[in-house]
Coordinates of C-alpha atoms in Angstrom, one line a residue:
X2 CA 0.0 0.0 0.0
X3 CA 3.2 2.5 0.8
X4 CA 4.3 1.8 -2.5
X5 CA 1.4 2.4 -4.3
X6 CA 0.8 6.0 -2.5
X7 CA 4.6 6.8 -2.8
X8 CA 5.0 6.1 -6.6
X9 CA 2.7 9.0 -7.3
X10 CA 4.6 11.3 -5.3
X11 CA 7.8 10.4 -7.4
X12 CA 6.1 11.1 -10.5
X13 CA 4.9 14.5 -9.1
X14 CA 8.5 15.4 -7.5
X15 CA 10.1 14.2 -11.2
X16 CA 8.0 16.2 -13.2
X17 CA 8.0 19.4 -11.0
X18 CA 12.0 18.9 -11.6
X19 CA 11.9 19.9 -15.1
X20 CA 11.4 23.3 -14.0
X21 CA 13.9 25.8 -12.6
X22 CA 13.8 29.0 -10.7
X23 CA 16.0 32.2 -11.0
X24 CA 16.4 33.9 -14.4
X25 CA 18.8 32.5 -17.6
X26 CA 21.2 33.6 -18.7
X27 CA 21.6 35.9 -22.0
X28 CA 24.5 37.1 -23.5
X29 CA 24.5 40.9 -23.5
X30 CA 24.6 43.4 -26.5
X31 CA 27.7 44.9 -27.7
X32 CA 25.5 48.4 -27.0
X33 CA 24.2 47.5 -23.6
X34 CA 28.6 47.3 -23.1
X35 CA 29.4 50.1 -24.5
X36 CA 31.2 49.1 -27.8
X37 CA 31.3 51.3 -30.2
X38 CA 31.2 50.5 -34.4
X39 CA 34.8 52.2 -34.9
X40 CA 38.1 52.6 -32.7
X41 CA 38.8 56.2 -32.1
X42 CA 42.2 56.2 -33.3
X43 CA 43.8 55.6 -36.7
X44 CA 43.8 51.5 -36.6
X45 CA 43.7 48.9 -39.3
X46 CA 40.1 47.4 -38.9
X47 CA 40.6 44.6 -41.3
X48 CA 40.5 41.3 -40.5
X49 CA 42.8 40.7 -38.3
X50 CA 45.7 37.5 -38.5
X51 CA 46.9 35.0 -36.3
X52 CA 48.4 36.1 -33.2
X53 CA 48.6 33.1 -31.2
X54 CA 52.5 32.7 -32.0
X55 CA 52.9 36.7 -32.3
X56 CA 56.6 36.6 -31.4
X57 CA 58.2 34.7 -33.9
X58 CA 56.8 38.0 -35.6
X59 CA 60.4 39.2 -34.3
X60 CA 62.3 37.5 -36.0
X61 CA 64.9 36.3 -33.0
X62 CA 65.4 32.7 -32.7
X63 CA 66.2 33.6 -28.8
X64 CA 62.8 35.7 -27.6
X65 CA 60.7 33.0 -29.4
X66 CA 63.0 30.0 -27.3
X67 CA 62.3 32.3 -24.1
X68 CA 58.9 33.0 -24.8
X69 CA 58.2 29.0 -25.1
X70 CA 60.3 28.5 -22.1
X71 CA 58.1 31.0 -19.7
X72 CA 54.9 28.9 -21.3
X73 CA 56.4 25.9 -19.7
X74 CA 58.0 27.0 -16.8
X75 CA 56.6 30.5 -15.5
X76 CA 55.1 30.1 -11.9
X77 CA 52.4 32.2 -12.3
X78 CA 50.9 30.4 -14.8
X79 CA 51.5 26.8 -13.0
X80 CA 49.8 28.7 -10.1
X81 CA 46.5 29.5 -12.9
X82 CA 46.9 26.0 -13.7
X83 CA 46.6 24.8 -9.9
X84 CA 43.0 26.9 -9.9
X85 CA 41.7 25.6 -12.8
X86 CA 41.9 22.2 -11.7
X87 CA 40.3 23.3 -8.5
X88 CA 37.3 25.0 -10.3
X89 CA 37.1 21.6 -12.3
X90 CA 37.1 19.8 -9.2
X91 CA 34.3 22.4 -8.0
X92 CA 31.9 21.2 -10.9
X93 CA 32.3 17.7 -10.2
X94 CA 31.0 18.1 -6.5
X95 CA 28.1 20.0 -8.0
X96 CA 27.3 17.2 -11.0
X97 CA 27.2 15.0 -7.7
X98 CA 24.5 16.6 -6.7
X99 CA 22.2 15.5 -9.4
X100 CA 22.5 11.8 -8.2
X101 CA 21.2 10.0 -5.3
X102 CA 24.0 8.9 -3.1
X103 CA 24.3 5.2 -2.1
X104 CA 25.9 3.7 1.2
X105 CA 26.6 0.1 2.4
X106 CA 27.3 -1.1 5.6
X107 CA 28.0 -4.3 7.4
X108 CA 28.8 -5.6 10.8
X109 CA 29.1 -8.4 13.2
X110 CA 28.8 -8.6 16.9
X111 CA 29.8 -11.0 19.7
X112 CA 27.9 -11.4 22.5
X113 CA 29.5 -12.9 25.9
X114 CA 28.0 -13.8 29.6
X115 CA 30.0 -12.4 32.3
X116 CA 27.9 -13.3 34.9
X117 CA 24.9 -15.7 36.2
X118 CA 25.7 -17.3 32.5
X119 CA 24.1 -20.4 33.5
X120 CA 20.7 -21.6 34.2
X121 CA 19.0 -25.0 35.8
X122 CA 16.0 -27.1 34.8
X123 CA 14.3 -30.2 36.2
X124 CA 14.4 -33.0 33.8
X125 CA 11.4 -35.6 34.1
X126 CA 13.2 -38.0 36.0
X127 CA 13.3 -35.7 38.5
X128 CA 17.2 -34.8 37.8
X129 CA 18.4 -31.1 38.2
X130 CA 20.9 -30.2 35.7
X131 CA 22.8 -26.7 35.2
X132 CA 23.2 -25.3 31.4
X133 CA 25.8 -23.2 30.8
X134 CA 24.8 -20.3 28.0
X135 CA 27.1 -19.5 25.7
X136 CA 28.1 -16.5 24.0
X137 CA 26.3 -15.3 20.6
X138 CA 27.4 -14.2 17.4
X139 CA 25.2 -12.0 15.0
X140 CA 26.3 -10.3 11.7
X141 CA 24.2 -7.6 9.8
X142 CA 24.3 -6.4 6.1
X143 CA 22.2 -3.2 4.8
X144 CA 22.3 -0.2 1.8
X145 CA 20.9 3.0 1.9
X146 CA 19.8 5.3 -0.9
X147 CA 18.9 8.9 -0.4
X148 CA 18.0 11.4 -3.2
X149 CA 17.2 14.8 -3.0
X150 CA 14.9 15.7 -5.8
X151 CA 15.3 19.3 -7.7
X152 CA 12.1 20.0 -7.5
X153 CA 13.0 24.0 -8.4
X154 CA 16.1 23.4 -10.1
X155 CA 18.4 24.6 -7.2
X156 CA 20.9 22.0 -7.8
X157 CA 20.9 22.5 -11.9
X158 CA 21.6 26.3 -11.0
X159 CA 24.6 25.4 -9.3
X160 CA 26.0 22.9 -12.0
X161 CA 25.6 25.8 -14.5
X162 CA 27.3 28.1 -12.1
X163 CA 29.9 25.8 -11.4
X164 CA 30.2 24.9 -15.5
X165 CA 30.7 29.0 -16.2
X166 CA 33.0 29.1 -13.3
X167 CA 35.4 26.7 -14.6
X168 CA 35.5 28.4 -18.3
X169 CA 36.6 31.4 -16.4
X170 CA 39.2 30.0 -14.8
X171 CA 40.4 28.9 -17.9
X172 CA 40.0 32.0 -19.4
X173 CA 42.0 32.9 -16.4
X174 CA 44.8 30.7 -17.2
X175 CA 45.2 32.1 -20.6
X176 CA 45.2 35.8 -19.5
X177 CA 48.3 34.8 -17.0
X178 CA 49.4 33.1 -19.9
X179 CA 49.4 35.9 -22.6
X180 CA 50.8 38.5 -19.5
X181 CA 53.9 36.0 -19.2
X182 CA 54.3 35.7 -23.0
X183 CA 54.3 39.8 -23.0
X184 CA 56.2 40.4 -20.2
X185 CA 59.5 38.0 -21.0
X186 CA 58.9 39.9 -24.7
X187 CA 59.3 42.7 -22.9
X188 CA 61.8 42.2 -20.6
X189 CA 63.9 40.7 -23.5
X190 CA 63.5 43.9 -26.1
X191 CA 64.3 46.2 -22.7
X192 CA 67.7 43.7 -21.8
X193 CA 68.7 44.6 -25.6
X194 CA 68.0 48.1 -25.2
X195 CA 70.7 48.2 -21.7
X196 CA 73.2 46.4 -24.0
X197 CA 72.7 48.7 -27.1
X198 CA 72.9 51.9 -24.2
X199 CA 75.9 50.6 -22.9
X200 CA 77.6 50.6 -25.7
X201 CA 77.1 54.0 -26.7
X202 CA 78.0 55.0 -23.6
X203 CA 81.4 53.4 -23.8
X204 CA 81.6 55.1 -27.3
X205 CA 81.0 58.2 -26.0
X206 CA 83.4 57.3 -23.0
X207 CA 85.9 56.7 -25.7
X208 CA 85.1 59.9 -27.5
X209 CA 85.4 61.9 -24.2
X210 CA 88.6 60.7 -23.4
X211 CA 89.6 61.8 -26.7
X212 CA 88.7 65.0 -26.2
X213 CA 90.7 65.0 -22.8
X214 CA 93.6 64.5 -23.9
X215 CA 93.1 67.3 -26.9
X216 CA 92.4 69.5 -23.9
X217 CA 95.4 68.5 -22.1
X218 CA 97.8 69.1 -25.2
X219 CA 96.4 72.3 -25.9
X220 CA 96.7 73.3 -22.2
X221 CA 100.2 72.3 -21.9
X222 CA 100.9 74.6 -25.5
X223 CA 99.5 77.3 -24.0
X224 CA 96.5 77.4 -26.5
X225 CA 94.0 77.4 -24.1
X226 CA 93.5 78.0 -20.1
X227 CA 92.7 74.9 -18.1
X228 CA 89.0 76.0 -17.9
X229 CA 89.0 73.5 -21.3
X230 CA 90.8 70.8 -19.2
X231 CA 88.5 70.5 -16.2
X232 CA 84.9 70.6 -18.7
X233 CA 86.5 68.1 -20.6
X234 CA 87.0 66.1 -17.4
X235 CA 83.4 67.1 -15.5
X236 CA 82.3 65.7 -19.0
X237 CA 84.3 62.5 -19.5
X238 CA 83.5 61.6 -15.3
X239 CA 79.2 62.5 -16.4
X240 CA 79.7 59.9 -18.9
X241 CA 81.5 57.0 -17.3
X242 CA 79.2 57.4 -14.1
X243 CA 75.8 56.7 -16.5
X244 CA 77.7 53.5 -17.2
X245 CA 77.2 51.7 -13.8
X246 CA 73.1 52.4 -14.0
X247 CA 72.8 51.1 -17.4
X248 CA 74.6 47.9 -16.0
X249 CA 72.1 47.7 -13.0
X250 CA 69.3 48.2 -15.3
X251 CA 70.6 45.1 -17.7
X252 CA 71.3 43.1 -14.8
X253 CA 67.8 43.6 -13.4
X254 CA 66.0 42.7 -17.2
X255 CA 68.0 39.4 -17.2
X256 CA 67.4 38.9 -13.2
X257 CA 63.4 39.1 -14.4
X258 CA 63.9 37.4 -17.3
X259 CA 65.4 34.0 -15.2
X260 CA 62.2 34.5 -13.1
X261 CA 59.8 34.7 -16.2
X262 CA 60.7 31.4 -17.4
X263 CA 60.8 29.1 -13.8
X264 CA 64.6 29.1 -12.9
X265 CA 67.0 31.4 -10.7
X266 CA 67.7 35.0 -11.7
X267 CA 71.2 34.6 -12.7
X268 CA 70.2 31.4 -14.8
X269 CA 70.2 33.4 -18.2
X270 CA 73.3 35.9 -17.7
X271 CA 75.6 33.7 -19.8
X272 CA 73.3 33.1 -22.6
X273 CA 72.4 37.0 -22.7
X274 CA 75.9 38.0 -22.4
X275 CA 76.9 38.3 -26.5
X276 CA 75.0 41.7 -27.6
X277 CA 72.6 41.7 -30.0
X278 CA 70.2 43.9 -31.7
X279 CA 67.1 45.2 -30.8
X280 CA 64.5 43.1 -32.2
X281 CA 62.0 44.9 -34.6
X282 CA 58.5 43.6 -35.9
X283 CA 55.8 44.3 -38.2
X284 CA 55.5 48.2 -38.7
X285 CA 51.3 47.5 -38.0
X286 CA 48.9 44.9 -37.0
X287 CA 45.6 44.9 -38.0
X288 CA 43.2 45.5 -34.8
X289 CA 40.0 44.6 -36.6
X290 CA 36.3 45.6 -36.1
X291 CA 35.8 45.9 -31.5
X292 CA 33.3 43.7 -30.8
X293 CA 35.2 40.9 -32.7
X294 CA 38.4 42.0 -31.5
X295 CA 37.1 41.4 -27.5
X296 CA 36.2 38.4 -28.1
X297 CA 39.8 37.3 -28.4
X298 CA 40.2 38.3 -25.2
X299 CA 39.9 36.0 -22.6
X300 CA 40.0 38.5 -19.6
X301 CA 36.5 39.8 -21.6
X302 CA 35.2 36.2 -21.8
X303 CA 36.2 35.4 -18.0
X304 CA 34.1 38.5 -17.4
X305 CA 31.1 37.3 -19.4
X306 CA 31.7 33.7 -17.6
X307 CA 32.0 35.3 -14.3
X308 CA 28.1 37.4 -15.1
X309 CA 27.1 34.0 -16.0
X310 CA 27.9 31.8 -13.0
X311 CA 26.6 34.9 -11.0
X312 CA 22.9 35.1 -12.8
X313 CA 22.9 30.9 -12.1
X314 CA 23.7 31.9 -8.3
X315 CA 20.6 33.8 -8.1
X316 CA 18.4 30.6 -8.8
X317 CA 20.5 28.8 -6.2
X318 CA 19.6 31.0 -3.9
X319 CA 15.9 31.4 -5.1
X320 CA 15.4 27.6 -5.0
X321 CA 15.5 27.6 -0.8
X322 CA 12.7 29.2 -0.9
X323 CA 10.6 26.4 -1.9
X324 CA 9.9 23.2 -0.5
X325 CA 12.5 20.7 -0.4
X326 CA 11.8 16.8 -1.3
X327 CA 13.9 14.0 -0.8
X328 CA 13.0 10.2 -1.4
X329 CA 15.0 7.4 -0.3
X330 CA 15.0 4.1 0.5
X331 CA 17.3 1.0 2.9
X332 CA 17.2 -2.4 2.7
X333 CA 18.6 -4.5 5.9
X334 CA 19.6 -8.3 6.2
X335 CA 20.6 -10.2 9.1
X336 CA 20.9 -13.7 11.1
X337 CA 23.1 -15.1 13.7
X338 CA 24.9 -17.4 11.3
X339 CA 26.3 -16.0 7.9
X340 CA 25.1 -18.9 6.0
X341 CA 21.5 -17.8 6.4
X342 CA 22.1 -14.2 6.1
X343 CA 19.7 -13.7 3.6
X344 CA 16.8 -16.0 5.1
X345 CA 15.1 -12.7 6.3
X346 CA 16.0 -9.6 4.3
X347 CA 13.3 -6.1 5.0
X348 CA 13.2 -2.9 3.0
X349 CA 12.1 0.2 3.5
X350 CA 10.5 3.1 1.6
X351 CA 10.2 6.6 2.2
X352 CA 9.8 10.5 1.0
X353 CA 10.0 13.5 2.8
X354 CA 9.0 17.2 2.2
X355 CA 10.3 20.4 4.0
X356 CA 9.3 23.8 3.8
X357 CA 10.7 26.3 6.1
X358 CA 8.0 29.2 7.4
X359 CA 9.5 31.4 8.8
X360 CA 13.5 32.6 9.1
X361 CA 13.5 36.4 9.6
X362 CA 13.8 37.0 6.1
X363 CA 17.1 35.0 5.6
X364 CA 16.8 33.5 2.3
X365 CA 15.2 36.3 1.0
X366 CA 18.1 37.9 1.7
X367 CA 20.2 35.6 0.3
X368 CA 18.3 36.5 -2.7
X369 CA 18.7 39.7 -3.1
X370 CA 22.5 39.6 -2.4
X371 CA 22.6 37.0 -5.2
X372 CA 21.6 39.9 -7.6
X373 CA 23.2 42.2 -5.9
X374 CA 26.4 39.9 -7.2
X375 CA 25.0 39.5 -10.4
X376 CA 24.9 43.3 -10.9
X377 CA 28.3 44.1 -9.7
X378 CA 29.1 40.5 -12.4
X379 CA 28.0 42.8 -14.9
X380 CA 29.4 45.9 -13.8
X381 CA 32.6 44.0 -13.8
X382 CA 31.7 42.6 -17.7
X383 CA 31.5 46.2 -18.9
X384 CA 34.5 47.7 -17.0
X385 CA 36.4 44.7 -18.2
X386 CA 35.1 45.5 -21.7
X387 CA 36.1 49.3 -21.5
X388 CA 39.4 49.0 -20.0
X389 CA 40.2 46.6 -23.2
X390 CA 39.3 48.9 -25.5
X391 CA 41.4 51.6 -23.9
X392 CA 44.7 49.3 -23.8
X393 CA 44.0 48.6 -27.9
X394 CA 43.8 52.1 -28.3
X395 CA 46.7 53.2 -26.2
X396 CA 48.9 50.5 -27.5
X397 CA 47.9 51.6 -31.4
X398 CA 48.7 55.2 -30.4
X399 CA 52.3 54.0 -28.5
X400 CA 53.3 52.0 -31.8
X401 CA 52.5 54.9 -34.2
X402 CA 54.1 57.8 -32.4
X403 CA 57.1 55.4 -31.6
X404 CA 57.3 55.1 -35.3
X405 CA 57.1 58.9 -35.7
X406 CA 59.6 59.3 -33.3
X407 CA 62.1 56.9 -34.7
X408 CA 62.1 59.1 -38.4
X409 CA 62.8 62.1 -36.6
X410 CA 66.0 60.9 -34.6
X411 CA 67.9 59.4 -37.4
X412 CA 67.5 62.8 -38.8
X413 CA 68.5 64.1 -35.7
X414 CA 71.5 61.3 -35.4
X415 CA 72.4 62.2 -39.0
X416 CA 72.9 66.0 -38.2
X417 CA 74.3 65.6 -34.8
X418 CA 77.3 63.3 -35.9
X419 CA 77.9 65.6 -38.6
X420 CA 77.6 68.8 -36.4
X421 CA 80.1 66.6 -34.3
X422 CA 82.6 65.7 -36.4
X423 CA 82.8 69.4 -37.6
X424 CA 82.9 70.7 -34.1
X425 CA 86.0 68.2 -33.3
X426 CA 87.9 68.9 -36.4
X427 CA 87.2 72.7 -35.6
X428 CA 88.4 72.4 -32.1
X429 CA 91.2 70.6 -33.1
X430 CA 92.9 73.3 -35.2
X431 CA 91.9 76.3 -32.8
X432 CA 89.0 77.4 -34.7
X433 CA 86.3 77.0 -31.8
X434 CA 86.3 76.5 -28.0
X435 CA 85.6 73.7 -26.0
X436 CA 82.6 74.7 -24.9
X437 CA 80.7 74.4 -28.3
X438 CA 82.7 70.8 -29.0
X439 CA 80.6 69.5 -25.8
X440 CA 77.9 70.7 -26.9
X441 CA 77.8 69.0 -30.4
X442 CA 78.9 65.7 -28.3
X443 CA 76.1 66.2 -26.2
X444 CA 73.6 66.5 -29.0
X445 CA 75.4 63.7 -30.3
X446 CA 74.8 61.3 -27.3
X447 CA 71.2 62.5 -27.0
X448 CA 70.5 61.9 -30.6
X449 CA 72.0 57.6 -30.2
X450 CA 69.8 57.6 -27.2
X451 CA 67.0 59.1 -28.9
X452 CA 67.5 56.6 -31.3
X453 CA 67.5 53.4 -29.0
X454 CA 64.9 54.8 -27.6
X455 CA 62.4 55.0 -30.0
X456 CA 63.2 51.4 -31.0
X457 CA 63.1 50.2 -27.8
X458 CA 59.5 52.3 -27.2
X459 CA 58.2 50.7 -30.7
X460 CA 59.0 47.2 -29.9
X461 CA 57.6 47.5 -26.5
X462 CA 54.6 49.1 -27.7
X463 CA 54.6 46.2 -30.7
X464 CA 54.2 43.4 -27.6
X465 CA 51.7 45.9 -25.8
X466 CA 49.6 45.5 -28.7
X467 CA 49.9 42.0 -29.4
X468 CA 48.9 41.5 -25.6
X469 CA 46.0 43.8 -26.2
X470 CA 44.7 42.4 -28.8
X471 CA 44.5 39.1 -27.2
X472 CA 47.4 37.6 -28.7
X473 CA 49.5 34.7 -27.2
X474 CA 46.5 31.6 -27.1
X475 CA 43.8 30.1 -28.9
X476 CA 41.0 31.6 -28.5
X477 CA 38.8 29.2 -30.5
X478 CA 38.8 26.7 -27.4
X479 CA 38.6 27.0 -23.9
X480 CA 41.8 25.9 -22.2
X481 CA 40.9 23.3 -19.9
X482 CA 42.4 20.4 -17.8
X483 CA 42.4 16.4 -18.1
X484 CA 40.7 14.7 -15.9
X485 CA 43.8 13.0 -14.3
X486 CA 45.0 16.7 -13.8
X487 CA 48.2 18.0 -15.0
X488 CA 49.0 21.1 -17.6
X489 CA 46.3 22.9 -19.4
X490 CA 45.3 22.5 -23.0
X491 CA 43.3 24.7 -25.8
X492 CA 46.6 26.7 -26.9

């Protein structure tokens, strides 16, 4: 009779499952983000190309081996790694929740007198005769099954929360992934630019001595008063004590760069020692049309993952305040000998409904804080979206006027060596004073660093764009981890 008024109630709980509370999820609108048509700057809008291997764009065997080495060594992307097998682990426990659970148990038990273990009796004959009573043994099998049906969808809520969750954490992964990439680019281009600034200043060192000992010979043939001598030598001491900075700075970019790719700081000094050029790439990239461009992002897809798991939250939260159903069941077997076990076996059948009346307005709350979340989710989305737009636009403006830059000081490097090389033959036959020679030299050193500069500023603002653009993964998957665990896939 149980069974027949029980299976009812199933049907009823299974049926009411199929519907879930809370609102779903929708993508937003470029417009409710804030994306405009057009970038406000001069940019290519074409389709854009493949940046997931954007710094063999460089050309240098050396940054691309450095580059594959932080992929597969940097820290602080094992570390994004270590949470996106957590946040898979998360979804697991959550897809648990859609199945009953199921529990065995077994036992056996010894019984023993320890006292007054005996008892008499009067056989027929008239005879009284003690029996001694033994100890007992019993043993005991039983399962247990308990579901708790979703009768509101609280539990498929939380699975889809937990589902967006863990695609932002993988988005996660790749955005420590593509800062790694940029930031051993970087570090790379800046350890070049030391070495390129150390070397002019040891051939302006080698100029200023020179100069120095021009002074010196004129002083001594009583061309010139030692005024000459001593701005020759406040000169030729400026430049030898920028030397030591530059060598700190260089020291500090390999240091970082060690770091960057798993391994001590000194790990790469030897390998970086022979000088080499600054590496240049492409003079443009092509940034393509906004709302495509974000896409490529995955710190904008984290965002829209994040809104996501937040809107599922809210039905989480909205399913407690309905009533809660669980059905379960147990069957139980036992007997004082194991061979009969199963003689005499019972089951047991049962549901049970909950509703809470009254909490102070708890889950209510609970609610409300919910969409509270899922507002600041949002709020997040679009700040997320805006902030990417700016660094595209920054980063296309930092490459052009790089570029710019680097036309006008080889012009300038062009005139300042001549200006130079006139000033030192002049000085060296009487016709000028010492005093205009330092000058020229000094245009002359500005102008080299000018030059670095702007190559140095162009490449780094090459790599700021490639990161900007959402360069350095795939963004046609979502990286993800096996199931045994381990390192990430989908780049």
């Amino acid at each position: 009779m149980a069974n027949r008024l029980l299976t009812p109630s199933i049907l009823l709980a299974l049926s009411l499952s199929a519907c879930a509370v809370g609102p779903d999820y929708h993508p937003r609108a470029a417009s409710e983000l804030g994306v405009p048509d057009g970038w406000s700057v001069s940019a290519e809008q074409k389709a854009r190309e493949d940046l997931s291997q954007w710094w063999t764009q460089f050309d240098d065997p050396m940054l691309a081996g450095l580059v594959q080495r932080a992929q597969a060594a940097n820290l602080d992307v094992a570390q994004a790694v270590v949470r996106l097998r957590q946040a898979r682990e998360s979804l697991v426990q959550q897809r648990a929740n859609l199945l009953p659970s199921l529990s065995v148990s077994g036992g056996v038990s010894r019984s023993e007198p320890l006292r007054g273990g005996s008892s008499t009796t009067t056989l027929p004959d008239g005879t009284v005769t003690s029996f001694s009573q033994g100890g007992a043994t019993s043993f005991s099998l039983g399962a247990d099954a308990n579901y708790q049906v979703d009768l509101f969808g609280g539990v498929r809520r939380g699975v889809e929360g937990a589902q967006a969750s863990y695609a932002a954490s993988g988005y996660d992964l790749a955005t420590v992934l593509i800062s790694a990439e940029a930031e051993t680019a970087r570090n790379y281009v800046l350890a070049r630019v030391a070495q390129a600034q150390i070397a002019n200043a040891r051939d302006s060192l080698g100029i200023a001595d020179d100069n120095l000992q021009i002074a010196g010979w004129r002083l001594q043939a009583g061309l010139v008063s030692s005024l000459d001598q001593e701005q020759a030598r406040a000169s030729r001491a400026q430049l030898a004590a920028s030397i030591p900075t530059l060598e700190a700075s260089y020291n500090s970019y390999v240091s970082r760069l060690g770091v960057l790719t798993g391994q001590a700081p000194g790990a790469l000094k030897a390998e970086m020692e022979a000088v080499k050029p600054i590496p240049t790439g492409p003079a443009s990239v092509a940034a393509g049309i906004p709302a495509d461009t974000l896409r490529q992002r995955p710190d904008v897809r984290a965002a829209e993952r994040n809104l996501a798991a937040a809107t599922a939250n809210i039905g989480v939260a909205a399913a407690q305040l309905y009533p809660q159903l669980s059905i379960g069941g147990s069957i139980d077997a036992g007997s004082t000998a194991l061979s009969s076990i199963f003689d005499v076996i019972t089951g047991r059948l049962f549901a049970n409904i909950a509703q809470t009346l009254f909490d102070g307005g708890r889950r209510a709350s609970q609610v409300r804080a919910s969409e509270a979340a899922a507002d600041g989710a949002f709020l997040a989305y679009k700040s997320t979206v805006l902030t990417s737009l700016e660094d595209i636009e920054n980063a296309i403006v930092a490459l052009q006027t790089a570029q710019r830059r680097q036309r006008e000081f080889a012009v300038a490097l062009e005139a300042s060596s001549n200006q130079a090389l006139l000033a030192r033959m002049q000085y060296r036959s009487g016709l000028t004073d010492f005093t205009t020679l330092n000058q020229a030299e000094s245009a002359l050193i500005s102008a080299r660093n000018g030059v670095v500069s702007a190559r140095s500023d162009a490449a780094t603002a090459l790599i700021q764009l490639y990161q900007a653009l959402g360069g350095g993964w795939d963004p046609s998957t979502t990286p993800t981890v096996p199931t045994t665990g381990g390192t990430a896939n989908g780049n």
